[in-house]
Short mmCIF file of C-alpha atoms and ligand atoms in Angstrom, two decimals:
data_model
loop_
_atom_site.label_atom_id
_atom_site.label_comp_id
_atom_site.label_asym_id
_atom_site.label_seq_id
_atom_site.Cartn_x
_atom_site.Cartn_y
_atom_site.Cartn_z
CA MET B 1 72.04 97.09 150.02
CA GLY B 2 76.12 95.59 150.82
CA SER B 3 76.26 93.74 154.42
CA LEU B 4 78.42 94.86 157.23
CA GLU B 5 80.89 93.11 155.54
CA THR B 6 81.27 95.50 152.11
CA LEU B 7 81.33 98.65 154.52
CA SER B 8 84.22 101.12 153.65
CA TRP B 9 86.34 102.09 157.33
CA LEU B 10 88.38 105.28 158.18
CA ASN B 11 90.08 105.45 160.78
CA ARG B 12 90.50 109.29 161.06
CA PHE B 13 90.79 109.70 165.25
CA LEU B 14 93.92 106.63 165.42
CA ASP B 15 95.43 108.87 162.02
CA GLU B 16 94.93 112.35 163.51
CA THR B 17 95.37 112.16 167.38
CA PRO B 18 98.46 110.53 169.27
CA GLY B 19 97.13 107.43 171.34
CA ASP B 20 98.21 104.41 173.03
CA ARG B 21 99.30 101.44 170.39
CA GLU B 22 99.52 98.70 173.65
CA ILE B 23 96.04 96.77 172.65
CA GLY B 24 93.94 96.43 175.85
CA GLY B 25 95.62 95.75 179.51
CA GLU B 26 95.09 96.40 182.12
CA PRO B 27 92.88 99.57 183.87
CA ARG B 28 95.34 102.56 183.96
CA GLN B 29 96.34 105.82 183.51
CA VAL B 30 97.33 106.45 180.07
CA PRO B 31 98.52 110.31 180.11
CA GLY B 32 98.69 112.23 176.77
CA VAL B 33 96.32 110.39 174.73
CA CYS B 34 93.22 110.46 172.86
CA TRP B 35 92.58 106.90 172.88
CA SER B 36 94.02 103.06 173.46
CA LYS B 37 94.00 100.11 171.21
CA VAL B 38 91.56 97.68 172.50
CA LYS B 39 89.98 93.79 171.68
CA PRO B 40 86.57 93.41 171.97
CA THR B 41 85.72 90.48 174.20
CA GLU B 42 84.44 87.61 172.27
CA PRO B 43 80.99 87.09 173.01
CA PRO B 44 79.83 82.74 174.35
CA GLN B 45 76.36 82.83 172.12
CA PRO B 46 75.81 85.92 170.41
CA ARG B 47 72.72 86.39 169.31
CA LEU B 48 70.69 89.40 167.65
CA ARG B 49 67.51 90.75 169.18
CA LEU B 50 66.37 94.03 168.25
CA TRP B 51 67.86 95.29 164.87
CA SER B 52 67.57 99.37 163.64
CA ASP B 53 66.42 99.06 159.67
CA GLU B 54 66.22 102.65 159.42
CA MET B 55 69.68 102.74 160.63
CA ALA B 56 70.67 100.03 158.91
CA GLU B 57 68.93 101.91 155.48
CA ARG B 58 71.27 104.53 156.60
CA LEU B 59 74.59 102.46 156.21
CA GLY B 60 73.16 100.94 153.35
CA ILE B 61 73.26 97.10 154.95
CA VAL B 62 71.27 94.24 155.46
CA ARG B 63 70.87 92.72 158.89
CA PRO B 64 73.71 90.39 160.62
CA ASN B 65 73.76 87.74 162.68
CA GLY B 66 74.91 88.88 166.04
CA VAL B 67 78.68 87.55 165.69
CA ILE B 68 80.05 90.81 164.05
CA LEU B 69 77.81 93.28 166.75
CA GLY B 70 78.72 91.64 169.26
CA GLY B 71 82.21 92.00 169.64
CA GLY B 72 83.14 88.73 168.05
CA ALA B 73 85.27 89.31 165.08
CA LEU B 74 86.63 91.93 163.53
CA LEU B 75 86.32 92.79 160.28
CA GLU B 76 89.35 94.11 157.35
CA GLY B 77 89.83 98.08 158.10
CA MET B 78 87.92 97.86 161.87
CA GLN B 79 90.78 98.89 164.11
CA PRO B 80 89.10 99.01 167.90
CA TYR B 81 90.01 101.54 170.26
CA ALA B 82 88.53 102.93 173.71
CA GLN B 83 88.56 106.74 173.65
CA ARG B 84 90.43 108.51 176.49
CA TYR B 85 88.12 111.37 178.82
CA GLY B 86 87.79 112.82 181.72
CA GLY B 87 84.82 114.92 183.43
CA HIS B 88 83.50 116.32 185.81
CA GLN B 89 81.02 114.18 187.52
CA PHE B 90 78.16 115.32 189.83
CA GLY B 91 79.81 118.48 189.89
CA ASN B 92 83.54 117.35 191.37
CA TRP B 93 86.95 116.79 189.39
CA ALA B 94 86.94 113.55 187.98
CA ASN B 95 89.64 113.12 186.37
CA GLN B 96 90.51 109.69 184.09
CA LEU B 97 87.26 108.73 183.08
CA GLY B 98 87.17 107.11 179.10
CA ASP B 99 85.34 104.76 177.49
CA GLY B 100 85.10 101.98 180.05
CA ARG B 101 83.11 99.88 178.04
CA ALA B 102 82.62 101.33 174.94
CA ILE B 103 84.66 100.31 171.79
CA THR B 104 84.85 102.01 168.61
CA LEU B 105 85.29 99.91 165.52
CA GLY B 106 85.72 102.41 163.15
CA GLU B 107 84.41 105.39 160.55
CA VAL B 108 82.10 104.20 158.78
CA GLU B 109 82.53 105.87 155.21
CA LEU B 110 79.40 106.60 153.28
CA ALA B 111 78.36 109.05 149.95
CA ASP B 112 77.51 111.86 152.18
CA GLU B 113 78.54 111.73 156.05
CA VAL B 114 81.31 109.35 157.91
CA LEU B 115 79.43 107.81 160.91
CA GLU B 116 81.58 106.48 164.04
CA LEU B 117 79.94 102.46 165.38
CA GLN B 118 80.89 101.94 168.48
CA LEU B 119 79.78 98.47 170.44
CA LYS B 120 78.48 99.21 174.45
CA GLY B 121 79.03 96.31 176.52
CA ALA B 122 81.88 94.50 174.70
CA GLY B 123 83.92 94.05 177.61
CA LYS B 124 87.52 95.67 179.61
CA THR B 125 89.81 98.54 178.27
CA PRO B 126 92.18 100.40 180.44
CA TYR B 127 89.27 103.05 181.63
CA SER B 128 87.16 100.19 182.83
CA ARG B 129 88.84 101.15 186.93
CA PHE B 130 86.82 98.84 188.90
CA ALA B 131 84.18 97.56 186.38
CA ASP B 132 83.51 94.41 184.13
CA GLY B 133 83.31 96.58 180.72
CA LYS B 134 79.64 94.50 179.96
CA ALA B 135 76.25 95.62 180.07
CA VAL B 136 73.21 94.03 180.71
CA LEU B 137 70.41 93.50 178.74
CA ARG B 138 67.81 95.75 180.74
CA SER B 139 69.97 99.13 180.39
CA SER B 140 70.46 97.84 176.57
CA ILE B 141 66.92 98.02 175.62
CA ARG B 142 66.78 100.91 177.32
CA GLU B 143 69.47 102.86 175.38
CA PHE B 144 68.35 100.88 171.85
CA LEU B 145 64.57 101.97 172.34
CA CYS B 146 65.34 105.48 173.88
CA SER B 147 67.73 106.43 171.39
CA GLU B 148 65.91 105.58 168.92
CA ALA B 149 62.66 107.22 169.90
CA MET B 150 64.38 110.17 170.51
CA TYR B 151 65.24 109.94 167.28
CA HIS B 152 61.69 109.81 165.47
CA LEU B 153 60.70 112.56 168.36
CA GLY B 154 63.28 114.93 166.40
CA VAL B 155 65.70 115.09 169.33
CA PRO B 156 68.76 115.02 168.89
CA THR B 157 70.41 111.78 169.95
CA THR B 158 73.25 108.98 169.32
CA ARG B 159 71.33 106.18 168.10
CA ALA B 160 70.93 102.36 167.75
CA LEU B 161 72.14 99.97 165.25
CA SER B 162 71.76 96.77 167.14
CA LEU B 163 71.29 95.01 170.25
CA VAL B 164 73.25 91.61 170.93
CA THR B 165 72.55 89.16 173.95
CA THR B 166 75.63 87.45 174.25
CA GLY B 167 74.97 84.57 176.11
CA GLU B 168 77.00 85.35 179.23
CA VAL B 169 75.71 86.21 182.66
CA VAL B 170 76.71 89.53 184.33
CA VAL B 171 76.05 90.25 187.80
CA ARG B 172 75.37 93.29 189.03
CA ASP B 173 73.94 95.12 192.38
CA MET B 174 70.76 97.06 190.88
CA LEU B 175 70.23 99.23 194.00
CA TYR B 176 73.32 99.34 195.32
CA ASP B 177 71.95 98.15 198.01
CA GLY B 178 74.48 94.73 199.00
CA ASN B 179 72.42 92.35 196.58
CA PRO B 180 74.42 91.13 193.96
CA ALA B 181 71.81 88.97 190.89
CA PRO B 182 73.25 87.49 188.02
CA GLU B 183 71.70 89.60 184.94
CA ILE B 184 71.64 88.98 181.04
CA GLY B 185 74.63 90.55 179.14
CA ALA B 186 74.33 92.12 175.90
CA VAL B 187 75.70 94.52 173.52
CA VAL B 188 74.45 97.70 172.03
CA CYS B 189 76.21 99.03 168.68
CA ARG B 190 75.77 102.57 168.60
CA VAL B 191 76.24 105.11 166.15
CA ALA B 192 77.04 108.99 165.95
CA PRO B 193 79.32 111.40 163.87
CA SER B 194 82.00 111.17 166.36
CA PHE B 195 81.58 109.94 170.16
CA ILE B 196 83.92 112.94 171.68
CA ARG B 197 82.74 114.59 174.91
CA PHE B 198 82.91 117.83 176.80
CA GLY B 199 85.48 115.26 178.98
CA SER B 200 87.86 114.35 175.67
CA PHE B 201 89.06 117.77 176.23
CA GLN B 202 88.72 118.87 179.91
CA ILE B 203 90.89 115.53 180.38
CA HIS B 204 94.24 117.34 178.00
CA THR B 205 93.80 120.19 179.84
CA ALA B 206 93.70 118.90 183.57
CA ASP B 207 97.20 117.39 182.47
CA GLY B 208 98.67 120.58 181.31
CA ASN B 209 99.05 118.43 178.11
CA HIS B 210 98.62 121.65 175.72
CA GLU B 211 100.16 120.09 172.20
CA THR B 212 97.44 116.79 172.53
CA LEU B 213 94.70 119.04 173.25
CA VAL B 214 95.51 120.90 170.20
CA LYS B 215 95.74 117.52 168.53
CA LEU B 216 92.34 116.77 169.52
CA LEU B 217 90.61 120.76 169.02
CA LYS B 218 92.28 120.49 165.03
CA HIS B 219 90.67 116.84 164.56
CA THR B 220 87.47 117.91 165.69
CA ILE B 221 87.26 121.35 163.64
CA ASN B 222 88.11 119.70 160.92
CA ASN B 223 86.71 116.41 160.87
CA HIS B 224 83.07 118.00 162.18
CA PHE B 225 83.25 121.47 162.19
CA PRO B 226 84.98 122.44 158.61
CA GLU B 227 83.37 125.97 158.86
CA HIS B 228 84.83 126.96 161.87
CA ASN B 229 88.84 127.01 162.66
CA ILE B 230 90.83 127.34 165.63
CA ASP B 231 93.67 129.95 164.56
CA ASN B 232 92.99 132.53 167.33
CA ASP B 233 90.55 133.85 169.75
CA GLU B 234 87.47 134.83 167.24
CA GLY B 235 87.83 131.21 165.41
CA ILE B 236 87.50 129.27 169.39
CA ILE B 237 84.99 131.57 170.66
CA SER B 238 82.73 130.92 167.40
CA TRP B 239 83.81 126.90 167.69
CA LEU B 240 82.61 127.65 171.02
CA LYS B 241 79.39 128.93 170.52
CA LYS B 242 78.35 126.47 168.19
CA VAL B 243 78.31 124.06 170.67
CA ALA B 244 76.36 125.97 173.10
CA GLU B 245 73.95 126.38 170.49
CA THR B 246 73.30 122.68 169.79
CA THR B 247 73.87 122.38 172.94
CA ALA B 248 70.64 124.59 174.46
CA GLU B 249 68.64 123.77 171.19
CA MET B 250 69.02 119.25 172.36
CA ILE B 251 68.32 120.67 175.98
CA ALA B 252 65.19 122.73 174.54
CA HIS B 253 64.14 119.65 172.95
CA TRP B 254 64.31 117.34 176.34
CA MET B 255 62.53 119.60 178.49
CA ARG B 256 59.22 119.91 175.15
CA VAL B 257 59.07 115.65 175.32
CA GLY B 258 59.94 115.69 179.15
CA PHE B 259 63.34 113.83 179.31
CA VAL B 260 65.12 113.60 182.20
CA HIS B 261 68.50 112.82 180.85
CA GLY B 262 69.76 111.73 184.58
CA VAL B 263 73.67 111.97 184.39
CA MET B 264 75.09 115.20 182.55
CA ASN B 265 78.30 114.99 183.73
CA THR B 266 80.69 116.98 181.10
CA ASP B 267 82.14 112.97 179.98
CA ASN B 268 78.22 112.53 179.05
CA MET B 269 78.19 115.78 177.29
CA SER B 270 78.27 115.04 173.09
CA ILE B 271 80.79 117.54 171.26
CA HIS B 272 77.84 117.43 168.43
CA GLY B 273 74.67 118.48 171.06
CA LEU B 274 73.47 114.95 170.95
CA THR B 275 71.65 113.35 173.61
CA ILE B 276 74.75 110.24 174.27
CA ASP B 277 74.94 108.11 177.38
CA TYR B 278 71.36 106.38 177.96
CA GLY B 279 72.07 105.93 181.74
CA PRO B 280 69.50 106.02 184.47
CA TYR B 281 67.23 108.55 182.59
CA GLY B 282 63.61 109.11 182.70
CA TRP B 283 60.88 110.47 181.38
CA LEU B 284 57.76 113.10 183.33
CA GLU B 285 54.96 111.63 183.50
CA ASN B 286 53.39 113.70 186.72
CA TYR B 287 54.59 117.06 186.14
CA ASP B 288 57.24 117.77 188.44
CA PRO B 289 60.66 119.97 187.61
CA ASN B 290 61.92 118.52 190.96
CA TRP B 291 61.53 114.94 189.70
CA THR B 292 64.99 112.28 188.86
CA PRO B 293 65.22 109.59 187.74
CA ASN B 294 68.68 108.73 189.15
CA THR B 295 68.98 107.75 192.73
CA THR B 296 72.07 108.23 193.18
CA ASP B 297 71.53 112.18 192.35
CA SER B 298 68.24 111.13 194.76
CA SER B 299 69.99 113.62 197.92
CA THR B 300 70.66 117.08 196.28
CA ARG B 301 68.49 116.30 192.85
CA ARG B 302 71.62 118.05 190.47
CA TYR B 303 70.21 116.67 187.02
CA ARG B 304 66.56 117.07 187.82
CA TYR B 305 64.63 117.83 184.74
CA GLY B 306 63.87 121.87 185.53
CA GLN B 307 67.37 122.49 186.42
CA GLN B 308 68.72 120.81 182.77
CA ALA B 309 69.22 123.87 181.09
CA GLN B 310 70.93 125.42 184.18
CA ILE B 311 73.62 122.24 184.27
CA GLY B 312 74.19 122.90 180.48
CA ALA B 313 75.65 126.24 181.21
CA TRP B 314 77.82 125.13 183.73
CA ASN B 315 78.94 121.99 181.58
CA ILE B 316 79.33 124.27 178.46
CA ALA B 317 81.55 126.88 181.04
CA ARG B 318 83.67 123.53 181.57
CA LEU B 319 84.37 123.27 177.97
CA ALA B 320 84.86 126.64 177.48
CA GLU B 321 87.56 126.78 180.54
CA ALA B 322 88.95 123.48 179.19
CA VAL B 323 90.34 125.58 176.04
CA ALA B 324 91.19 128.24 177.83
CA PRO B 325 94.75 127.87 177.85
CA LEU B 326 94.43 128.04 173.95
CA MET B 327 93.31 132.34 174.40
CA ASP B 328 94.78 135.31 174.56
CA ASP B 329 92.41 136.90 175.85
CA VAL B 330 90.20 134.73 178.49
CA GLN B 331 87.88 136.95 179.24
CA SER B 332 86.09 136.43 176.35
CA LEU B 333 84.97 133.35 176.70
CA TYR B 334 82.06 134.73 178.76
CA SER B 335 80.25 135.87 175.19
CA VAL B 336 79.74 131.95 174.90
CA LEU B 337 77.88 132.34 178.36
CA GLU B 338 75.80 134.99 177.03
CA HIS B 339 75.50 133.04 173.58
CA TYR B 340 73.82 130.08 175.52
CA GLU B 341 71.52 131.28 177.83
CA ASN B 342 70.61 134.21 175.43
CA LYS B 343 69.24 130.52 172.59
CA TYR B 344 68.06 128.62 174.65
CA ILE B 345 65.42 131.07 175.70
CA GLU B 346 65.03 131.94 172.27
CA TYR B 347 65.19 128.20 171.81
CA GLN B 348 62.66 127.75 174.60
CA ASN B 349 60.15 130.35 173.45
CA THR B 350 59.99 128.93 170.06
CA MET B 351 59.11 125.61 171.66
CA TRP B 352 55.96 127.00 173.93
CA GLY B 353 54.80 128.81 170.94
CA LEU B 354 54.25 125.49 169.12
CA LYS B 355 53.42 123.12 172.23
CA LEU B 356 50.46 126.07 173.35
CA GLY B 357 49.94 126.44 169.69
CA ILE B 358 50.73 130.43 170.09
CA ASP B 359 52.58 131.70 166.32
CA ASP B 360 53.46 134.53 167.43
CA PHE B 361 55.43 133.46 170.63
CA ALA B 362 56.55 136.69 172.69
CA GLU B 363 58.02 138.15 175.70
CA ALA B 364 54.59 138.91 176.77
CA ASP B 365 53.69 134.69 176.41
CA GLU B 366 55.76 133.74 179.10
CA ALA B 367 53.65 134.83 181.74
CA LEU B 368 51.37 132.29 180.59
CA VAL B 369 53.40 129.76 180.83
CA ILE B 370 54.73 130.15 184.21
CA GLU B 371 51.26 130.16 185.45
CA LEU B 372 50.52 126.76 182.89
CA ASP B 373 53.80 125.33 184.93
CA GLY B 374 52.12 125.95 188.10
CA LEU B 375 49.15 124.98 187.88
CA LEU B 376 50.00 121.67 186.06
CA GLN B 377 52.22 120.75 189.31
CA LYS B 378 49.34 121.27 192.07
CA VAL B 379 47.31 118.11 191.55
CA GLU B 380 49.45 114.71 189.46
CA THR B 381 48.61 115.93 185.91
CA ASP B 382 50.42 113.49 183.21
CA MET B 383 52.55 115.87 180.88
CA THR B 384 52.30 113.90 177.87
CA ILE B 385 48.35 113.28 177.78
CA PHE B 386 47.52 117.05 179.46
CA PHE B 387 49.84 118.51 176.40
CA ARG B 388 48.50 115.95 173.50
CA MET B 389 44.86 116.94 175.16
CA LEU B 390 45.06 120.25 174.79
CA SER B 391 46.27 120.05 171.22
CA THR B 392 43.17 118.61 170.67
CA ILE B 393 40.49 120.04 172.49
CA GLU B 394 37.90 122.83 170.74
CA SER B 395 36.95 124.61 173.80
CA PRO B 396 38.22 125.79 176.83
CA GLU B 397 37.02 123.70 179.41
CA ILE B 398 39.11 121.36 181.64
CA GLY B 399 36.77 118.54 181.72
CA LEU B 400 37.78 117.72 178.51
CA LEU B 401 41.50 117.39 180.04
CA GLU B 402 40.44 115.17 182.81
CA SER B 403 41.97 111.94 181.62
CA SER B 404 45.36 113.60 181.99
CA PHE B 405 44.90 113.97 186.08
CA TYR B 406 45.19 110.77 188.19
CA ASP B 407 42.78 111.65 190.96
CA LYS B 408 39.65 113.50 189.31
CA ASN B 409 38.44 114.38 192.53
CA THR B 410 41.37 116.60 193.43
CA ILE B 411 41.13 119.10 190.15
CA PRO B 412 41.25 122.62 190.38
CA THR B 413 38.89 123.37 188.06
CA ASP B 414 38.27 127.10 188.05
CA GLU B 415 41.85 127.67 188.47
CA TRP B 416 42.61 125.66 185.48
CA ASN B 417 39.36 127.22 183.70
CA GLU B 418 40.55 130.64 183.74
CA TRP B 419 44.16 129.96 182.44
CA LEU B 420 42.94 128.03 179.85
CA HIS B 421 40.41 130.82 178.60
CA LYS B 422 43.47 133.71 178.91
CA TRP B 423 44.76 131.32 176.72
CA TRP B 424 41.99 130.99 174.62
CA LYS B 425 41.81 133.89 174.01
CA ARG B 426 45.27 134.46 173.57
CA VAL B 427 44.87 132.32 170.57
CA ASN B 428 41.16 134.08 169.19
CA SER B 429 39.76 130.63 169.85
CA LYS B 430 42.06 128.90 167.45
CA PRO B 431 44.90 127.58 168.97
CA ASN B 432 47.52 126.36 165.64
CA GLN B 433 46.27 122.84 166.54
CA GLU B 434 48.56 121.25 163.91
CA ALA B 435 51.87 122.78 165.23
CA MET B 436 50.30 121.06 168.73
CA ARG B 437 50.29 117.90 167.26
CA ARG B 438 54.19 117.52 166.25
CA ALA B 439 55.59 119.69 169.29
CA ASN B 440 53.62 117.38 171.64
CA PRO B 441 53.78 113.92 171.32
CA LYS B 442 51.04 111.34 172.19
CA TYR B 443 53.73 108.74 172.71
CA VAL B 444 56.80 108.80 174.44
CA LEU B 445 59.02 105.58 176.18
CA ARG B 446 57.57 105.81 179.76
CA ASN B 447 59.77 104.41 182.47
CA TRP B 448 56.89 101.35 183.21
CA MET B 449 56.69 100.45 179.12
CA ALA B 450 60.32 100.28 178.67
CA GLN B 451 59.99 97.86 181.90
CA LEU B 452 57.49 96.14 180.46
CA ALA B 453 59.64 95.58 177.61
CA ILE B 454 62.11 94.11 179.31
CA ASP B 455 60.27 92.09 182.16
CA ALA B 456 59.10 90.31 178.47
CA ALA B 457 62.76 89.84 177.06
CA GLU B 458 64.25 88.96 180.22
CA ASN B 459 62.02 86.00 179.42
CA GLU B 460 62.87 85.78 176.01
CA ASP B 461 60.36 87.37 174.49
CA TYR B 462 60.99 90.88 172.46
CA THR B 463 57.48 91.11 171.20
CA VAL B 464 56.81 94.36 173.74
CA CYS B 465 60.53 95.25 172.50
CA GLU B 466 59.49 94.94 168.94
CA GLU B 467 55.98 96.81 169.81
CA LEU B 468 57.43 100.13 170.85
CA PHE B 469 60.03 99.64 168.37
CA THR B 470 57.32 100.06 166.25
CA LEU B 471 54.89 102.57 168.22
CA LEU B 472 57.25 105.03 168.93
CA LYS B 473 58.51 105.28 165.24
CA GLN B 474 55.60 107.42 164.64
CA PRO B 475 55.62 109.30 168.72
CA TYR B 476 53.07 112.41 166.67
CA ASP B 477 50.82 110.07 165.34
CA GLU B 478 47.55 109.08 166.89
CA GLN B 479 47.48 105.42 166.15
CA PRO B 480 44.78 104.63 167.69
CA GLU B 481 44.51 101.03 168.05
CA MET B 482 47.26 101.87 170.18
CA GLU B 483 45.85 104.19 172.94
CA GLU B 484 43.84 101.54 175.12
CA LYS B 485 47.61 100.33 175.69
CA TRP B 486 50.12 102.82 175.78
CA PHE B 487 48.53 106.45 176.20
CA GLN B 488 47.83 105.93 179.62
CA LYS B 489 49.23 107.71 182.99
CA ARG B 490 51.07 105.46 185.56
CA PRO B 491 49.33 102.27 186.34
CA GLU B 492 49.98 101.80 190.04
CA TRP B 493 52.15 99.10 189.83
CA ALA B 494 55.26 101.19 188.19
CA ARG B 495 54.79 103.61 190.76
CA HIS B 496 57.54 102.79 193.20
CA ARG B 497 58.58 99.60 191.33
CA VAL B 498 62.98 99.72 190.53
CA GLY B 499 62.90 100.29 187.04
CA CYS B 500 60.10 102.22 186.55
CA SER B 501 60.70 105.64 189.56
CA MET B 502 63.91 104.63 190.47
CA LEU B 503 67.06 103.98 188.83
CA SER B 504 70.66 103.64 189.01
CA CYS B 505 74.11 104.06 187.45
CA SER B 506 74.16 100.43 187.70
CA SER B 507 73.86 98.93 184.07
P1 LIG U 601 78.12 106.73 183.42
O1 LIG U 601 78.09 107.43 184.43
O2 LIG U 601 77.41 105.76 182.09
O3 LIG U 601 78.86 108.04 181.93
O4 LIG U 601 79.91 106.12 183.22
C1 LIG U 601 81.02 106.64 184.12
C2 LIG U 601 82.14 106.08 183.67
O5 LIG U 601 81.92 104.80 184.48
C3 LIG U 601 82.57 106.45 182.14
O6 LIG U 601 83.63 105.99 182.38
C4 LIG U 601 82.22 104.94 181.75
O7 LIG U 601 82.95 103.76 180.72
C5 LIG U 601 82.28 103.59 183.46
N1 LIG U 601 81.86 102.50 183.40
C6 LIG U 601 80.71 102.43 183.29
N2 LIG U 601 79.90 101.16 183.64
C7 LIG U 601 80.74 100.48 183.27
C8 LIG U 601 81.20 99.33 183.27
N3 LIG U 601 80.36 98.03 183.40
N4 LIG U 601 82.76 98.79 183.36
C9 LIG U 601 83.48 99.61 182.82
N5 LIG U 601 83.20 100.90 183.32
C10 LIG U 601 82.16 101.49 183.44
MG1 LIG U 602 79.47 107.95 179.78
#
């Protein structure tokens, strides 16, 4: 094992795309570039609080103190920068956004891949706009725990290596209702092949800067999609289809585990099809396709659970538009959207086959799913518990699934038994329960679980964070000793609690 000091750093993004070499500076428009050089802000009292052993092992490093991963010192070879990108926010073009509080330290070269290490919350950059570039403990815990939990669930995601508290007070108006309060500052180090987003391309097209657009595309293809090219329309289409495919696959996984991203703006869409930018995300507890955790989105619910696949398509269309200036025949871009849709249906059917233990899931089975979707919404039904219990029952009786319901007196028993019998018949009384137990997690990071971890950590107690971190590394295992505490429906106190049922972008 080495240490942070022994890692070898690459800076391919800086070497291969145009940038702004003046370090830091005030928030401003920086036309024509893909990045700006910045310096992380030194934290007064950095303390390493959470550490991902698996991620560290992948990087081949031992646990450090909090100085470097809190932004307090640079190692030789690091050339920190903030990325410039734009994006559509809630359907509207927002122009330049960029890494307002993310700072990439550099790329680490491993034997078989190159990974980028990025600090989130280490201070201002030219893209900070009106904000402070900092992050608070609650949102940092949510990002750390959730990205690692998603990884262990098998959902494509950026990873987290560390969480450092900075010793600094950060003021936030959590619900944007005129009640600013001091909070604990924190920095998460996250890891991904790159943090390039759909919006990274969009901004150059919006600027009409095709030269930079092409340079960024070439960098992206050469380093991250070596089997692709952008030499002609065919190459571009084939690459876009690849991005469409990975995006569709990621969203199908979200649907499988009940994850709602909450802010699927095009600046939050990874070019690698990774879940990125954990903000006001949430997990379905009672199955409600209209649910969104994001209070900022409560009026239109654009990013609700049930609409995530459609939004994925909308976002892919924006990416296709961004590369349209390089195409001879723009019309052929429609094939990318068709591909997205076909692939999504394919992934969705695979998912339902696994969730319901139907090995040869076919189009004809979609009716069964539609009926199930309706039934799950009839009365409050816990999604995770329902599917997990369904993976274990020995006969098709709703009584065996009783614990998934919030109010046992309201269960539409006859309708359920009818559906269960249909399903049972379809699987010849032998659902593939092994497949089901690998598709229907027993433990997910329910909103109230994260909140309990946060409440304790805000009082200097990180044991709940550690307990959840350990629990969520084996989300498909029974872990019977954990059931009573964590295989549970949302408790009453969490129903209307801020941070559980309601989250904002404030972080
Ligand atoms: P998000 O909704 O978190 O994806 O953020 C949208 C934009 O706001 C991105 O450009 C972020 O970098 C920026 N941003 C969010 N929070 C802060 C902050 N505390 N300081 C500076 N920029 C921020
Ligand atoms: Mg973002």
